[in-house]
Short mmCIF file of C-alpha atoms in Angstrom, two decimals:
data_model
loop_
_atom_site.label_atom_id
_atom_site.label_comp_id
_atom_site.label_asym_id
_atom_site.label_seq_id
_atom_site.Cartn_x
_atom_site.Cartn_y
_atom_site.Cartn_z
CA UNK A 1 -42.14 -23.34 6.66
CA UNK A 2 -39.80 -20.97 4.11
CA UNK A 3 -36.12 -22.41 3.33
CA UNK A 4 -33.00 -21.42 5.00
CA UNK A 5 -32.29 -18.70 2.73
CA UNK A 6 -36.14 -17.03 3.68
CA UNK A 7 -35.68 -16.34 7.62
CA UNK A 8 -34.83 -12.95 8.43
CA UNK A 9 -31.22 -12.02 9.06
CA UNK A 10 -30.87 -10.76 12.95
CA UNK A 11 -28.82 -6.97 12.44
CA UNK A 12 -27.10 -8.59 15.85
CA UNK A 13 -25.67 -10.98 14.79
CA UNK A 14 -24.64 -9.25 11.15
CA UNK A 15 -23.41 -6.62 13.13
CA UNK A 16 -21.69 -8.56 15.69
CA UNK A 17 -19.78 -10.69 12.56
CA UNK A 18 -18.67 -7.34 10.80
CA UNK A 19 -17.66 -5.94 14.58
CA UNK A 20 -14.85 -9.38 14.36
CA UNK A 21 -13.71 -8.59 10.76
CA UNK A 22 -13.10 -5.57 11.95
CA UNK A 23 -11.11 -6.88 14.90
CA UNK A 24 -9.84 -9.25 12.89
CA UNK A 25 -8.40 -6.60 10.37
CA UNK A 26 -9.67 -9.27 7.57
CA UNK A 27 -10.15 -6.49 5.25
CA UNK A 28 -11.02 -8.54 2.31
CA UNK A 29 -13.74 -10.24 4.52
CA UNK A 30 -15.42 -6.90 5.11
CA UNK A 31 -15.23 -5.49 2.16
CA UNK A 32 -17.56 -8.35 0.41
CA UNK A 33 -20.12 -8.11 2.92
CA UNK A 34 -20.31 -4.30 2.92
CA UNK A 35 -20.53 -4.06 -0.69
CA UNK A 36 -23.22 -7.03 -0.38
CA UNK A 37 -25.04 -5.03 2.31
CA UNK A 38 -24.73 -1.74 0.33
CA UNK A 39 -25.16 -2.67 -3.24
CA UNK A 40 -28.00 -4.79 -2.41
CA UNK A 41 -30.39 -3.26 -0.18
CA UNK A 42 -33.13 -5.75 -0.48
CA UNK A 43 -33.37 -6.89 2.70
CA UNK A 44 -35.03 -11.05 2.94
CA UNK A 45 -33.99 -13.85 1.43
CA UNK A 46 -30.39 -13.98 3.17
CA UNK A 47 -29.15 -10.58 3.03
CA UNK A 48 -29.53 -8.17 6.01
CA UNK A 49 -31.58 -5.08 6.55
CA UNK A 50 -28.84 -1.94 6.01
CA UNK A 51 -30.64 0.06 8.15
CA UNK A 52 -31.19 -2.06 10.72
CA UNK A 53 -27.95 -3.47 11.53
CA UNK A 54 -26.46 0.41 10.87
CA UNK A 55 -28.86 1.05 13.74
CA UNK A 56 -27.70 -2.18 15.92
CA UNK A 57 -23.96 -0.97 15.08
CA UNK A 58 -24.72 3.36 16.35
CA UNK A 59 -27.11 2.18 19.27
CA UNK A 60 -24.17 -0.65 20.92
CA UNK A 61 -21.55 2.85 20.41
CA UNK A 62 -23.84 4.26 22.44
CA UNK A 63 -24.17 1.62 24.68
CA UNK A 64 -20.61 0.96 25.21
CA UNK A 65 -20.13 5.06 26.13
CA UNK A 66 -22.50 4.55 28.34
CA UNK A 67 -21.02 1.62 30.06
CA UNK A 68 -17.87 2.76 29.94
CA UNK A 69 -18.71 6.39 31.34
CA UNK A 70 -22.21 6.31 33.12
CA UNK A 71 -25.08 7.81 31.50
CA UNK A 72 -25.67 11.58 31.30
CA UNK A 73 -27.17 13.29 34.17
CA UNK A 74 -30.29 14.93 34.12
CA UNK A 75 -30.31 18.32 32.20
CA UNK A 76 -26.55 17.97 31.13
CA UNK A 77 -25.64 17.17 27.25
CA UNK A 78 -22.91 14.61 26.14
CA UNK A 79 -20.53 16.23 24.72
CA UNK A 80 -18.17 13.73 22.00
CA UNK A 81 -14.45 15.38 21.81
CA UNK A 82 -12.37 12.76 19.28
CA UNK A 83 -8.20 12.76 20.08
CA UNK A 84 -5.66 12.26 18.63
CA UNK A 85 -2.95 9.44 20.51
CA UNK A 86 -0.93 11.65 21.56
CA UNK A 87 -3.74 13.40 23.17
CA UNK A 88 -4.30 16.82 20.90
CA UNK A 89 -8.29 17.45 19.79
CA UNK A 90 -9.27 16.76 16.57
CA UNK A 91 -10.79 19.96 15.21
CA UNK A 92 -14.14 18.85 14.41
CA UNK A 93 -13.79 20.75 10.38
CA UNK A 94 -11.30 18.25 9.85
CA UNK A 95 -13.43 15.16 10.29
CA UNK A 96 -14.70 13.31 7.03
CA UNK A 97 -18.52 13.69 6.66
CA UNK A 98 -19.02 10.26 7.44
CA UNK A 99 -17.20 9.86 10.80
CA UNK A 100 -18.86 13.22 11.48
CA UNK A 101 -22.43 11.63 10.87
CA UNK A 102 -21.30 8.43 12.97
CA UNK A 103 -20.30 11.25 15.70
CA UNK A 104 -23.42 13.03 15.63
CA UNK A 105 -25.78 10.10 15.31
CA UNK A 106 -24.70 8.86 18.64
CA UNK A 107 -24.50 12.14 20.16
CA UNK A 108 -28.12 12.52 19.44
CA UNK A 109 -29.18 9.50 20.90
CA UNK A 110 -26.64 9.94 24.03
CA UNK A 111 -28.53 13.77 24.83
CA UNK A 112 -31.56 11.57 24.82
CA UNK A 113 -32.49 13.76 21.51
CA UNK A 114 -33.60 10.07 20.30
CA UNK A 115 -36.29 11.28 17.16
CA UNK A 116 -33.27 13.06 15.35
CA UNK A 117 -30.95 9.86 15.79
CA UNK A 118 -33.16 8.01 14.49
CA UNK A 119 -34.30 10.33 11.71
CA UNK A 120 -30.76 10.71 10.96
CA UNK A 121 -30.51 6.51 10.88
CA UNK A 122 -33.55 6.62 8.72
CA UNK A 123 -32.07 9.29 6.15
CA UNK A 124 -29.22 6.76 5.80
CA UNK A 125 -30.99 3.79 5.35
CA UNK A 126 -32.25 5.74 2.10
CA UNK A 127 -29.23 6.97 1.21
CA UNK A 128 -29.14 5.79 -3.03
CA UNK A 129 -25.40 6.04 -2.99
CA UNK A 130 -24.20 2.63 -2.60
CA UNK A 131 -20.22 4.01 -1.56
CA UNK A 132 -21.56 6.18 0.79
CA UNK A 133 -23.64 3.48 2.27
CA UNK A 134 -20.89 1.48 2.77
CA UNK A 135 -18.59 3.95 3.82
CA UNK A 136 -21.12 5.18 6.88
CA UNK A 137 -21.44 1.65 8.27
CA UNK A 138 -17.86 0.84 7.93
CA UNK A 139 -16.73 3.87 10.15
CA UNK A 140 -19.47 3.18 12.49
CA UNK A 141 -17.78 -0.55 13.03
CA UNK A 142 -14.35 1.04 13.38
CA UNK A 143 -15.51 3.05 16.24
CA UNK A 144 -17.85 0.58 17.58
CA UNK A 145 -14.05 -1.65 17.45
CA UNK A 146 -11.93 1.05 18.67
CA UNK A 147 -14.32 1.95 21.50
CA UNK A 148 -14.36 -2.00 22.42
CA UNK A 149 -10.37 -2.27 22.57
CA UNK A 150 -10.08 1.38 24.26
CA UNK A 151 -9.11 1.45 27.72
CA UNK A 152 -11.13 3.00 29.93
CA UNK A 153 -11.97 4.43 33.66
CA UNK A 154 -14.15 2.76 35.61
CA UNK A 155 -17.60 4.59 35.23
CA UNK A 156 -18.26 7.63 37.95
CA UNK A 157 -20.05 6.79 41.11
CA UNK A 158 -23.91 7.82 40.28
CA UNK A 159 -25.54 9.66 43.71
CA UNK A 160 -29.03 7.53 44.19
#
């Protein structure tokens, strides 16, 4: 049997940790284990899989849309529309590239168009850029937060 610091690191419960910094606003926190997670992506021995707990962090967006609006219906696409508080659309051009890949990560997997979510988790999980890296799964866990804390309607009625 391997030591403590040999077990594999569940993306869960890494995820769920940053998901409380974040709600925690303990900045400092969050910044250490990002830059951990992102300038050291050897996964085993203690530190967590990037990839995989970027995954855990898209796939639970996507699961809390779901819960919170129903799941798509058959032949129709979810469509992601980000406002403003006061109510005014975004324009889409205006969005940095990495809340823009966060976006349409989880839109992919949301139209059921899972192979290009994933490919598009996959292509991140290689990115060499340790900033960019960091700055992906940090806006993921901001909207992953925000979507937590948001209030919203009781998901539609689904005909059986």
């Amino acid at each position: 049997m391997g030591s403590e610091t040999e077990r594999p690191v569940d993306a869960a419960v890494i995820g769920g940790r940053l998901v409380a910094l974040v709600a925690d606003r303990d900045s400092a926190t969050l910044t250490h284990a990002l830059s951990a997670m992102a300038f050291n992506p050897r996964p085993g021995r203690g530190h967590p899989d990037y990839e995989q707990v970027l995954t855990w962090v898209i796939e639970s967006i996507a699961e809390v849309i779901v819960a919170r609006l129903g799941p798509v219906p058959p032949g129709q696409d979810f469509g992601l529309d980000v406002h403003r508080k006061n109510g005014g659309e975004v324009d889409p051009a205006t969005i940095p590239k990495s809340r823009d890949w966060v976006l349409g990560t989880v839109g992919a997997l949301l139209s059921e168009n899972v192979d290009a979510g994933r490919e598009r988790l996959a292509v991140a999980g290689r990115e060499p850029d340790p900033v960019q890296r960091a700055t992906l799964l940090a806006d993921s866990l901001i909207w992953l937060d925000f979507l937590l804390d948001v209030a919203a309607p009781d998901p539609p009625d689904l005909v059986a």
